[in-house]
Coordinates of C-alpha atoms in Angstrom, one line a residue:
Chain J
M79 CA 0.0 0.0 0.0
A80 CA 1.3 3.5 -0.9
Q81 CA 2.2 5.7 2.0
P82 CA 0.4 9.0 1.8
D83 CA 3.5 11.2 2.5
I84 CA 5.3 9.8 -0.6
S85 CA 2.5 10.8 -2.9
L86 CA 2.5 14.3 -1.4
E87 CA 6.2 14.7 -2.1
R88 CA 5.6 13.7 -5.7
A89 CA 2.9 16.2 -6.1
A90 CA 5.0 19.0 -4.7
A91 CA 7.8 18.6 -7.3
P92 CA 6.6 20.1 -10.6
A93 CA 7.1 17.8 -13.6
P94 CA 9.0 19.5 -16.4
S95 CA 6.8 20.2 -19.4
R96 CA 7.4 17.9 -22.3
F97 CA 5.3 19.9 -24.7
R98 CA 6.4 23.0 -26.6
L99 CA 4.2 26.0 -26.4
P100 CA 2.8 27.2 -29.7
G101 CA 5.5 29.5 -31.2
P102 CA 5.2 32.0 -34.0
G103 CA 5.8 29.5 -36.8
Q104 CA 3.0 27.2 -35.7
W105 CA -0.2 29.1 -36.6
K106 CA -0.7 26.8 -39.6
K107 CA -1.1 23.9 -37.3
Y108 CA -3.9 25.6 -35.3
L109 CA -5.7 27.2 -38.2
P110 CA -8.1 24.3 -39.0
E111 CA -9.0 24.0 -35.4
R112 CA -9.9 27.6 -35.2
I113 CA -11.9 27.6 -38.5
I114 CA -13.9 24.6 -37.3
K115 CA -14.6 26.2 -34.0
A116 CA -15.8 29.4 -35.7
V117 CA -18.1 27.5 -38.1
L118 CA -19.6 25.5 -35.3
F119 CA -20.1 28.6 -33.3
L120 CA -21.8 30.3 -36.2
C121 CA -24.2 27.4 -36.7
S122 CA -25.2 27.4 -33.1
I123 CA -25.9 31.2 -33.0
V124 CA -28.1 31.1 -36.2
S125 CA -31.0 29.7 -34.2
I126 CA -30.5 32.3 -31.4
F127 CA -30.5 35.1 -33.9
T128 CA -33.6 33.7 -35.6
T129 CA -35.4 33.7 -32.3
I130 CA -34.2 37.2 -31.5
G131 CA -35.4 38.3 -35.0
I132 CA -38.8 36.8 -34.7
V133 CA -39.4 38.1 -31.2
S134 CA -38.3 41.6 -32.2
V135 CA -40.5 41.7 -35.3
L136 CA -43.4 40.5 -33.1
I137 CA -42.8 43.1 -30.5
F138 CA -42.2 45.9 -33.0
E139 CA -45.3 45.3 -35.1
A140 CA -47.4 44.6 -32.0
A141 CA -46.2 48.0 -30.6
L142 CA -47.5 49.7 -33.7
F143 CA -50.8 47.9 -33.2
F144 CA -51.1 49.0 -29.6
Q145 CA -50.6 52.6 -30.6
E146 CA -54.0 52.5 -32.1
V147 CA -55.8 49.9 -29.9
S148 CA -55.5 50.0 -26.1
I149 CA -54.0 47.0 -24.5
F150 CA -56.9 47.0 -22.1
E151 CA -59.5 46.6 -24.8
F152 CA -57.3 44.0 -26.5
L153 CA -57.1 41.8 -23.4
T154 CA -60.6 42.2 -22.0
G155 CA -62.8 42.7 -25.0
T156 CA -65.2 39.8 -25.9
K157 CA -65.7 40.8 -29.5
W158 CA -63.1 40.1 -32.2
T159 CA -64.2 41.7 -35.5
P160 CA -61.1 43.5 -37.0
L161 CA -62.1 42.5 -40.5
F162 CA -65.7 43.9 -40.3
A163 CA -66.9 47.5 -40.6
S164 CA -67.5 47.9 -36.9
K165 CA -64.2 46.9 -35.6
H166 CA -63.7 45.3 -32.2
F167 CA -60.3 44.1 -30.9
G168 CA -61.1 41.9 -27.9
I169 CA -58.8 38.8 -28.1
L170 CA -60.8 36.8 -25.6
P171 CA -62.9 34.9 -28.2
L172 CA -59.7 33.7 -29.9
V173 CA -58.3 32.8 -26.4
T174 CA -61.4 30.8 -25.5
G175 CA -61.3 29.1 -28.9
T176 CA -57.6 28.1 -28.3
L177 CA -58.2 27.0 -24.8
L178 CA -61.3 25.0 -25.7
T179 CA -59.6 23.0 -28.4
S180 CA -56.3 22.5 -26.5
I181 CA -58.0 21.5 -23.2
G182 CA -60.3 19.3 -25.2
A183 CA -57.3 17.7 -26.8
M184 CA -55.7 17.1 -23.5
F185 CA -58.8 15.3 -22.3
V186 CA -58.2 12.9 -25.1
A187 CA -54.4 12.7 -24.9
L188 CA -53.8 12.6 -21.2
P189 CA -55.7 9.5 -20.2
L190 CA -54.8 7.6 -23.4
G191 CA -51.2 8.8 -23.4
L192 CA -50.6 8.0 -19.7
L193 CA -52.3 4.6 -19.9
S194 CA -50.3 3.6 -23.0
A195 CA -47.2 4.8 -21.3
I196 CA -47.9 2.6 -18.3
Y197 CA -48.6 -0.3 -20.5
L198 CA -45.4 0.2 -22.6
S199 CA -43.2 0.8 -19.6
E200 CA -44.5 -1.6 -17.0
Y201 CA -46.6 -4.3 -18.7
A202 CA -45.6 -4.8 -22.3
P203 CA -43.2 -7.7 -23.0
D204 CA -40.1 -6.5 -24.8
R205 CA -41.2 -7.7 -28.2
V206 CA -44.5 -5.9 -28.0
R207 CA -42.9 -2.7 -26.9
R208 CA -40.4 -2.8 -29.7
A209 CA -43.3 -3.2 -32.2
L210 CA -45.7 -0.8 -30.7
K211 CA -43.6 2.2 -30.0
P212 CA -42.6 2.9 -33.6
I213 CA -46.2 2.5 -34.7
L214 CA -47.3 5.0 -32.0
E215 CA -44.6 7.4 -33.2
V216 CA -45.9 7.2 -36.8
L217 CA -48.9 9.2 -35.5
A218 CA -46.5 12.0 -34.9
G219 CA -45.2 11.9 -38.5
I220 CA -48.6 12.4 -40.1
P221 CA -48.9 16.0 -41.6
T222 CA -51.2 18.1 -39.5
V223 CA -53.2 19.1 -42.6
V224 CA -54.1 15.5 -43.1
Y225 CA -55.3 15.4 -39.5
G226 CA -57.4 18.5 -40.2
Y227 CA -59.2 16.9 -43.1
F228 CA -59.5 13.7 -41.2
A229 CA -61.3 15.7 -38.5
L230 CA -63.5 17.6 -41.0
L231 CA -64.4 14.8 -43.3
F232 CA -64.4 11.7 -41.1
V233 CA -64.8 12.6 -37.4
T234 CA -67.3 15.4 -37.8
P235 CA -69.8 13.4 -39.8
I236 CA -69.7 10.6 -37.2
L237 CA -70.2 13.1 -34.4
R238 CA -73.1 14.8 -36.2
N239 CA -74.7 11.4 -36.8
I240 CA -74.4 10.6 -33.1
A241 CA -75.8 14.1 -32.2
D242 CA -78.8 13.4 -34.4
Q243 CA -79.8 10.7 -32.1
I244 CA -79.7 12.9 -29.0
P245 CA -82.3 15.6 -28.6
F246 CA -81.3 19.3 -28.1
I247 CA -77.7 18.6 -29.3
E248 CA -76.8 19.9 -32.7
I249 CA -73.2 19.9 -34.0
S250 CA -72.2 22.3 -36.7
V251 CA -70.0 21.3 -39.6
F252 CA -67.2 23.3 -38.1
N253 CA -66.9 22.7 -34.4
G254 CA -64.3 22.6 -31.6
L255 CA -65.1 19.1 -30.5
S256 CA -64.0 17.3 -33.6
A257 CA -60.8 19.4 -33.8
S258 CA -60.1 18.6 -30.1
I259 CA -60.5 14.9 -30.5
V260 CA -58.2 14.7 -33.5
M261 CA -55.7 17.1 -32.0
G262 CA -55.7 14.8 -28.9
I263 CA -54.8 11.9 -31.2
M264 CA -52.1 13.9 -32.8
I265 CA -50.3 14.8 -29.5
L266 CA -50.9 11.3 -28.0
P267 CA -47.5 10.0 -29.1
M268 CA -45.8 13.0 -27.5
V269 CA -47.6 12.4 -24.2
S270 CA -47.0 8.7 -24.1
S271 CA -43.4 8.7 -25.4
L272 CA -42.2 11.4 -23.0
S273 CA -44.1 9.9 -20.1
E274 CA -42.8 6.5 -20.9
D275 CA -39.2 7.8 -21.0
A276 CA -39.8 9.3 -17.5
M277 CA -41.2 6.1 -16.2
R278 CA -38.5 3.8 -17.6
S279 CA -35.8 6.0 -16.0
V280 CA -37.2 5.1 -12.6
P281 CA -34.5 2.6 -11.3
R282 CA -35.3 -1.1 -11.3
S283 CA -34.3 -1.3 -7.6
L284 CA -37.4 0.8 -6.6
R285 CA -39.7 -1.6 -8.5
E286 CA -38.0 -4.5 -6.8
G287 CA -38.3 -2.9 -3.4
A288 CA -42.1 -2.5 -4.0
Y289 CA -42.5 -6.1 -5.3
A290 CA -40.6 -7.4 -2.3
L291 CA -43.3 -5.9 -0.1
G292 CA -46.0 -7.9 -1.8
S293 CA -47.2 -5.2 -4.3
T294 CA -49.0 -6.2 -7.4
K295 CA -47.9 -4.8 -10.8
L296 CA -50.7 -2.2 -10.6
E297 CA -49.6 -1.1 -7.2
V298 CA -45.9 -0.9 -8.3
S299 CA -47.0 1.2 -11.3
T300 CA -49.4 3.6 -9.5
R301 CA -47.7 3.9 -6.1
V302 CA -44.0 3.8 -7.0
V303 CA -43.3 4.4 -10.6
I304 CA -45.7 7.2 -11.4
P305 CA -45.0 9.2 -8.3
A306 CA -41.2 8.8 -8.9
A307 CA -41.6 9.8 -12.5
L308 CA -44.2 12.5 -11.8
S309 CA -42.0 15.5 -12.7
G310 CA -41.3 14.0 -16.1
I311 CA -44.9 13.1 -16.7
V312 CA -46.1 16.6 -15.7
A313 CA -43.5 18.1 -18.0
A314 CA -44.7 15.9 -20.8
F315 CA -48.3 17.1 -20.2
I316 CA -47.3 20.8 -20.3
L317 CA -45.1 20.4 -23.4
S318 CA -48.0 18.6 -25.2
M319 CA -50.4 21.3 -24.1
S320 CA -48.2 24.0 -25.5
R321 CA -48.0 22.0 -28.7
A322 CA -51.8 21.9 -28.8
I323 CA -52.0 25.6 -28.2
G324 CA -49.7 26.3 -31.1
E325 CA -51.2 23.7 -33.4
T326 CA -52.6 25.4 -36.5
M327 CA -53.8 23.3 -39.4
I328 CA -56.3 21.0 -37.6
V329 CA -58.2 23.9 -36.0
T330 CA -58.1 26.0 -39.1
V331 CA -59.6 23.2 -41.2
A332 CA -62.0 21.7 -38.8
A333 CA -63.0 24.2 -36.1
G334 CA -64.1 27.2 -38.2
Q335 CA -63.3 30.8 -38.6
N336 CA -65.9 32.3 -36.3
P337 CA -64.5 34.0 -33.2
N338 CA -67.2 33.1 -30.7
F339 CA -66.7 33.9 -27.1
T340 CA -67.9 30.5 -25.9
F341 CA -66.8 27.2 -24.4
N342 CA -69.5 25.4 -26.4
P343 CA -67.7 22.6 -28.3
F344 CA -70.5 22.1 -30.8
V345 CA -70.4 25.5 -32.6
P346 CA -67.9 27.0 -34.9
I347 CA -65.1 28.9 -33.2
E348 CA -61.7 30.4 -34.2
T349 CA -58.4 29.9 -32.5
M350 CA -55.5 32.4 -32.3
T351 CA -53.5 30.3 -34.8
A352 CA -56.5 29.9 -37.2
Y353 CA -57.0 33.7 -37.2
I354 CA -53.4 34.3 -38.1
V355 CA -53.8 31.9 -41.0
Q356 CA -57.0 33.6 -42.1
V357 CA -55.5 37.1 -42.3
S358 CA -52.1 36.1 -43.8
M359 CA -53.8 34.0 -46.5
G360 CA -56.6 36.5 -47.2
D361 CA -56.7 39.8 -49.0
T362 CA -55.9 42.0 -46.0
P363 CA -53.4 44.6 -47.3
T364 CA -50.1 44.7 -45.4
G365 CA -49.5 47.7 -43.2
T366 CA -53.1 48.2 -42.3
L367 CA -54.4 48.0 -38.8
E368 CA -56.2 44.8 -39.7
F369 CA -52.9 43.2 -40.8
K370 CA -51.1 44.3 -37.6
T371 CA -53.6 42.4 -35.5
I372 CA -51.8 39.1 -36.4
F373 CA -48.7 40.3 -34.8
A374 CA -50.5 41.2 -31.6
V375 CA -52.2 37.8 -31.7
G376 CA -48.9 36.1 -32.5
L377 CA -47.2 37.9 -29.6
S378 CA -49.9 36.7 -27.2
L379 CA -49.5 33.2 -28.5
F380 CA -45.8 33.3 -28.1
V381 CA -46.1 34.6 -24.5
I382 CA -48.5 31.7 -23.7
T383 CA -46.4 28.9 -25.1
L384 CA -43.2 30.4 -23.7
G385 CA -44.8 30.5 -20.3
M386 CA -45.8 26.9 -20.6
N387 CA -42.3 25.8 -21.6
L388 CA -40.7 27.7 -18.8
L389 CA -43.3 26.2 -16.4
S390 CA -42.4 22.7 -17.6
Q391 CA -38.7 23.4 -17.1
F392 CA -39.4 24.6 -13.6
V393 CA -41.5 21.6 -12.8
V394 CA -38.7 19.2 -14.0
R395 CA -36.1 21.0 -12.0
R396 CA -38.1 21.6 -8.9
F397 CA -39.6 18.1 -8.5
R398 CA -37.0 15.9 -10.0
E399 CA -35.9 13.1 -7.7
V400 CA -32.2 12.4 -8.1
Y401 CA -31.1 8.8 -7.8
E402 CA -27.7 7.4 -7.5
Chain I
M224 CA -29.6 -31.7 10.4
A225 CA -31.7 -30.6 13.4
A226 CA -34.9 -31.7 15.1
V227 CA -36.8 -28.5 14.5
E228 CA -39.1 -28.2 11.4
P229 CA -37.2 -26.2 8.7
I230 CA -38.9 -23.0 7.6
I231 CA -37.5 -23.0 4.0
R232 CA -36.3 -26.1 2.3
T233 CA -35.2 -26.7 -1.3
R234 CA -35.4 -30.0 -3.1
D235 CA -33.2 -30.5 -6.2
L236 CA -33.5 -26.9 -7.2
N237 CA -32.3 -26.2 -10.7
V238 CA -32.3 -22.7 -12.1
Y239 CA -32.1 -21.7 -15.8
Y240 CA -31.7 -18.4 -17.6
G241 CA -32.9 -19.3 -21.0
P242 CA -31.0 -22.4 -22.1
T243 CA -28.2 -21.9 -19.5
M244 CA -28.3 -23.8 -16.3
V245 CA -27.0 -21.5 -13.5
I246 CA -27.8 -23.5 -10.4
N247 CA -27.7 -27.2 -10.3
G248 CA -29.4 -29.5 -7.7
V249 CA -29.5 -27.4 -4.5
T250 CA -31.1 -29.2 -1.6
M251 CA -30.9 -27.5 1.7
D252 CA -33.0 -26.9 4.9
M253 CA -33.0 -23.6 6.7
E254 CA -33.9 -23.5 10.3
P255 CA -36.3 -20.9 11.8
N256 CA -35.0 -18.1 14.0
R257 CA -31.5 -18.7 12.7
I258 CA -29.3 -16.7 10.3
T259 CA -28.2 -18.7 7.3
A260 CA -25.4 -17.3 5.2
I261 CA -24.9 -18.1 1.5
I262 CA -21.3 -17.5 0.5
G263 CA -19.4 -18.0 -2.7
P264 CA -17.3 -16.2 -5.3
S265 CA -18.8 -13.6 -7.6
G266 CA -21.1 -15.0 -10.2
S267 CA -21.8 -18.1 -8.2
G268 CA -25.5 -17.5 -8.3
K269 CA -25.9 -16.6 -4.6
S270 CA -28.3 -13.8 -5.3
T271 CA -30.2 -15.9 -7.8
L272 CA -30.6 -18.7 -5.2
L273 CA -31.8 -16.2 -2.6
R274 CA -34.3 -14.7 -5.1
C275 CA -35.9 -18.1 -5.6
F276 CA -37.1 -18.0 -2.0
N277 CA -39.5 -15.1 -2.6
R278 CA -40.1 -15.6 -6.3
M279 CA -38.3 -12.3 -7.2
N280 CA -36.8 -14.1 -10.2
D281 CA -40.2 -14.2 -11.7
L282 CA -39.6 -10.7 -12.9
I283 CA -36.9 -12.0 -15.2
P284 CA -38.5 -13.2 -18.4
T285 CA -36.0 -15.9 -19.2
F286 CA -36.0 -17.4 -15.7
R287 CA -37.0 -21.0 -15.3
L288 CA -36.8 -23.3 -12.3
T289 CA -37.3 -27.0 -11.6
G290 CA -37.4 -28.7 -8.3
E291 CA -39.1 -27.4 -5.2
V292 CA -38.9 -24.5 -2.8
L293 CA -40.9 -25.4 0.3
F294 CA -42.0 -22.7 2.8
D295 CA -43.6 -24.2 5.8
G296 CA -44.0 -27.3 3.8
Q297 CA -45.8 -25.6 0.9
N298 CA -44.3 -25.5 -2.5
L299 CA -43.8 -21.8 -3.5
Y300 CA -43.8 -22.7 -7.2
A301 CA -46.9 -24.9 -7.2
S302 CA -49.5 -23.7 -9.6
G303 CA -52.0 -21.3 -8.1
V304 CA -49.6 -19.8 -5.6
D305 CA -49.7 -16.0 -5.7
P306 CA -46.2 -14.5 -5.6
T307 CA -47.4 -11.4 -3.9
E308 CA -48.8 -13.5 -1.0
I309 CA -45.4 -15.1 -0.6
R310 CA -43.7 -11.8 -0.5
Y311 CA -45.8 -10.6 2.5
Q312 CA -44.4 -13.4 4.5
I313 CA -40.8 -13.5 3.1
G314 CA -39.4 -10.0 3.0
M315 CA -36.3 -8.8 1.3
V316 CA -33.5 -6.3 1.8
F317 CA -31.4 -5.4 -1.2
Q318 CA -27.7 -4.8 -2.0
R319 CA -28.0 -1.1 -2.3
P320 CA -30.5 0.8 -0.1
N321 CA -33.5 1.5 -2.2
P322 CA -35.9 3.7 -0.3
F323 CA -38.8 5.1 -2.2
P324 CA -38.6 8.8 -3.0
K325 CA -41.2 9.4 -0.3
S326 CA -41.2 10.5 3.3
I327 CA -39.6 8.2 6.0
F328 CA -43.0 7.4 7.4
D329 CA -44.5 6.6 4.0
N330 CA -41.6 4.3 3.2
V331 CA -42.4 2.2 6.2
A332 CA -46.1 2.5 5.8
F333 CA -45.9 1.4 2.1
G334 CA -46.1 -2.4 2.7
P335 CA -49.0 -2.3 5.2
R336 CA -50.9 0.1 3.0
V337 CA -50.7 -2.1 -0.1
N338 CA -51.6 -5.1 2.0
G339 CA -54.8 -3.3 3.2
F340 CA -53.6 -2.9 6.8
K341 CA -56.4 -1.7 9.1
G342 CA -55.3 -0.6 12.5
D343 CA -52.8 1.6 14.2
L344 CA -50.6 2.5 11.3
P345 CA -48.4 5.1 13.1
G346 CA -47.9 2.6 15.9
L347 CA -46.9 -0.1 13.4
V348 CA -44.5 2.3 11.7
E349 CA -42.9 3.3 15.0
Q350 CA -42.6 -0.3 16.1
S351 CA -40.9 -1.3 12.8
I352 CA -38.5 1.6 12.9
R353 CA -37.6 0.8 16.5
R354 CA -37.0 -2.8 15.7
A355 CA -34.6 -1.6 12.9
A356 CA -32.8 0.4 15.5
L357 CA -33.4 3.6 13.7
W358 CA -36.1 5.3 15.8
D359 CA -34.0 7.7 17.8
E360 CA -32.3 9.0 14.7
V361 CA -35.5 9.7 12.7
K362 CA -38.4 10.2 15.2
D363 CA -38.4 13.9 14.8
R364 CA -38.2 13.9 11.0
L365 CA -40.7 11.2 9.9
K366 CA -42.1 13.6 7.3
E367 CA -38.7 14.3 5.6
S368 CA -37.7 12.5 2.5
A369 CA -36.1 9.1 3.0
L370 CA -33.4 10.2 0.5
S371 CA -32.1 12.7 3.1
L372 CA -30.8 9.9 5.3
S373 CA -27.3 8.5 5.1
G374 CA -26.6 5.2 3.3
G375 CA -26.5 3.2 6.5
Q376 CA -29.7 4.8 7.8
Q377 CA -31.4 4.2 4.4
Q378 CA -30.5 0.5 4.7
R379 CA -32.0 0.3 8.2
L380 CA -35.0 2.1 6.9
C381 CA -35.3 -0.6 4.2
I382 CA -35.1 -3.2 6.9
A383 CA -37.9 -1.3 8.9
R384 CA -39.9 -1.2 5.7
A385 CA -39.5 -5.0 5.3
L386 CA -40.4 -5.6 9.0
A387 CA -43.6 -3.5 8.7
V388 CA -45.4 -6.2 6.8
E389 CA -44.6 -8.6 9.6
P390 CA -42.8 -11.3 7.6
R391 CA -41.5 -14.5 9.0
V392 CA -38.4 -14.7 6.9
I393 CA -36.1 -11.8 5.8
L394 CA -33.9 -12.3 2.8
M395 CA -30.8 -10.1 2.7
D396 CA -28.9 -9.7 -0.5
E397 CA -25.5 -8.4 0.4
P398 CA -27.1 -5.8 2.6
C399 CA -23.8 -4.2 3.7
S400 CA -21.9 -4.1 0.4
A401 CA -22.6 -0.4 -0.2
L402 CA -22.0 0.6 3.4
D403 CA -19.1 1.8 5.5
P404 CA -17.7 -0.4 8.3
I405 CA -19.6 1.4 11.1
S406 CA -22.9 1.1 9.4
T407 CA -22.1 -2.5 8.5
L408 CA -21.5 -3.2 12.2
A409 CA -24.8 -1.6 13.1
I410 CA -26.6 -3.8 10.5
E411 CA -24.9 -6.9 11.8
E412 CA -25.9 -6.2 15.4
L413 CA -29.4 -5.6 14.2
M414 CA -29.4 -9.0 12.3
R415 CA -28.4 -10.8 15.5
E416 CA -31.2 -9.0 17.3
L417 CA -33.8 -9.7 14.7
S418 CA -32.9 -13.4 14.5
R419 CA -34.8 -13.9 17.8
Q420 CA -38.0 -13.3 16.0
Y421 CA -37.3 -13.8 12.3
S422 CA -35.5 -16.3 10.2
I423 CA -32.9 -14.6 8.1
V424 CA -31.1 -15.7 5.0
I425 CA -28.2 -13.5 4.0
V426 CA -26.1 -13.5 0.9
T427 CA -22.6 -12.1 1.4
H428 CA -19.4 -12.0 -0.4
N429 CA -17.7 -11.1 2.9
M430 CA -16.6 -14.3 4.6
Q431 CA -15.8 -12.5 7.8
Q432 CA -19.3 -11.3 7.9
A433 CA -20.7 -14.8 7.4
A434 CA -18.5 -16.0 10.2
R435 CA -19.5 -13.2 12.5
V436 CA -23.2 -13.3 12.2
S437 CA -24.5 -16.5 10.8
D438 CA -25.5 -19.8 12.5
F439 CA -25.3 -21.8 9.3
T440 CA -23.3 -21.3 6.1
A441 CA -23.9 -22.6 2.6
F442 CA -21.0 -22.5 0.2
L443 CA -21.9 -22.2 -3.5
T444 CA -19.4 -22.2 -6.3
P445 CA -19.5 -22.6 -10.1
Q446 CA -18.5 -26.0 -11.4
G447 CA -17.1 -25.8 -14.9
D448 CA -18.4 -22.9 -16.9
K449 CA -21.5 -21.3 -15.4
T450 CA -23.5 -23.8 -13.4
S451 CA -23.1 -23.5 -9.7
E452 CA -23.6 -26.2 -7.1
L453 CA -24.0 -26.3 -3.4
I454 CA -20.6 -27.6 -2.2
E455 CA -21.1 -27.6 1.5
Y456 CA -23.7 -26.6 4.0
G457 CA -23.5 -26.8 7.7
E458 CA -23.0 -25.0 11.0
T459 CA -21.0 -21.9 10.5
R460 CA -18.3 -22.9 13.0
Q461 CA -17.8 -26.2 11.4
I462 CA -17.6 -24.7 7.9
F463 CA -15.0 -22.2 9.0
T464 CA -12.9 -24.5 11.2
T465 CA -13.2 -28.0 9.8
P466 CA -14.6 -27.8 6.2
K467 CA -15.3 -31.2 4.8
D468 CA -14.7 -30.3 1.2
E469 CA -11.3 -29.1 0.0
R470 CA -13.0 -26.5 -2.3
T471 CA -14.6 -24.9 0.8
E472 CA -11.3 -24.9 2.5
A473 CA -9.6 -23.3 -0.5
Y474 CA -12.3 -20.6 -0.6
I475 CA -12.4 -19.7 3.1
T476 CA -8.6 -19.6 3.4
G477 CA -8.5 -17.2 0.4
R478 CA -6.8 -19.5 -2.1
F479 CA -9.4 -18.7 -4.8
G480 CA -12.5 -16.7 -5.4

């Protein structure tokens, strides 16, 4: 065994450097290193500058809008008619439309996503999981415009047929319900995949500890794995929610273009994203007040999703359990 | 070996992982209220054998077993036996402390809760923590996270957690291998104390530990490639002073393994 005092002596004597320091004639040797470093750095700041650019355009244009419309009216008004003769600039109908469809989507995606995550992480045999996970993730690869027409041309007729059987319920061709259901299916893989990752990272030793106390598989899943993975699961929920809030095509195609201040899922509504599409695709001349509305709406949307993402980061950091 | 009725006995126990036989023909009787140590070199299937006694190996998909494990005369692997029922009666403590990321109280209360315990839960928790010789250290902080305890305290908490379901047997899979010498000593004293009420089977790679705490010792070692056999089983004093098999002698005198 080495005596500690010997190693101390060794450490005290500085070893002579065997490497030459880069001298004047050696810049050629270091040039490629520097070029690569610079290129990599440039690539990484492109996305940062893009973000800065987008945010400053949003803020600049929205500021012009707010010179003409008071922020108070914008945030509290319940009528949104900037394209009509009598103009009202209350964003609340668009906000309720967005909340209605995204909360509706979460009602579909949360239970299905969490249950399939539990199945994949705790119950499925390896072979089943290896087959099922890629199939589930195919859902995420379907273009959202396809989902939109699936909602409008397939889900809505079914819902309308069902509603015909029930008195007092009538579902319009464009409605929030159909868009919510299909959007829920769209974000399902995100919820289940992220939740499953969180659950699988719970150490095996915890599961064994619970089994050794006579727990059934269900008890191990619900009392040990889910609580231990909770921060990851909550983060998955929040991220999926912010994805649903920002989702555009499904709601544009299937939910309508009628800014209704309502939480009724059976009537046409308009979300913030759908409104932006409507104006930017329409004949609204650029530079007008009508056109500037989309920047104000876009800024609001950005603030909401940014807030959700920050919240999810906070949840993960605050509630994460650290294991050895 | 003795007149008392053994609490766990194995009969011609063979264990396979897939096509590979890892344990061959283990037959041994374990006495109640005694500490039985299973020793052997790394990879000799000590933990695998231990995990046959509460059917923890069932969690491994490729695991297969032939022969019998009898607990109180009942075959644990008979069809219709519910492994969760077995695990109420045969508790387990693992190699690394694995408290749940919950409060100290909830850790100990976990087993009684999943088993539908109706009664004085705080009393049961206190009694279990006392038996695990941890009460004085944690009585004022039962609401704190179990992860705030030191490694040795966490392991005693895991023992308290196992005791709370009032098992008859406690299986310990190298319970001190992640602990410092002082915590190890505390756990060993605790084991001696617990053996008055419980039957304990401990796997250890530490021969001194087996010699210090156990009443009986089983020596397991691989024969040939992977398959392990029970070489010798008997009273600890006899195994460590006058081993009958030369392979046991070689192992305990440190000539191999």
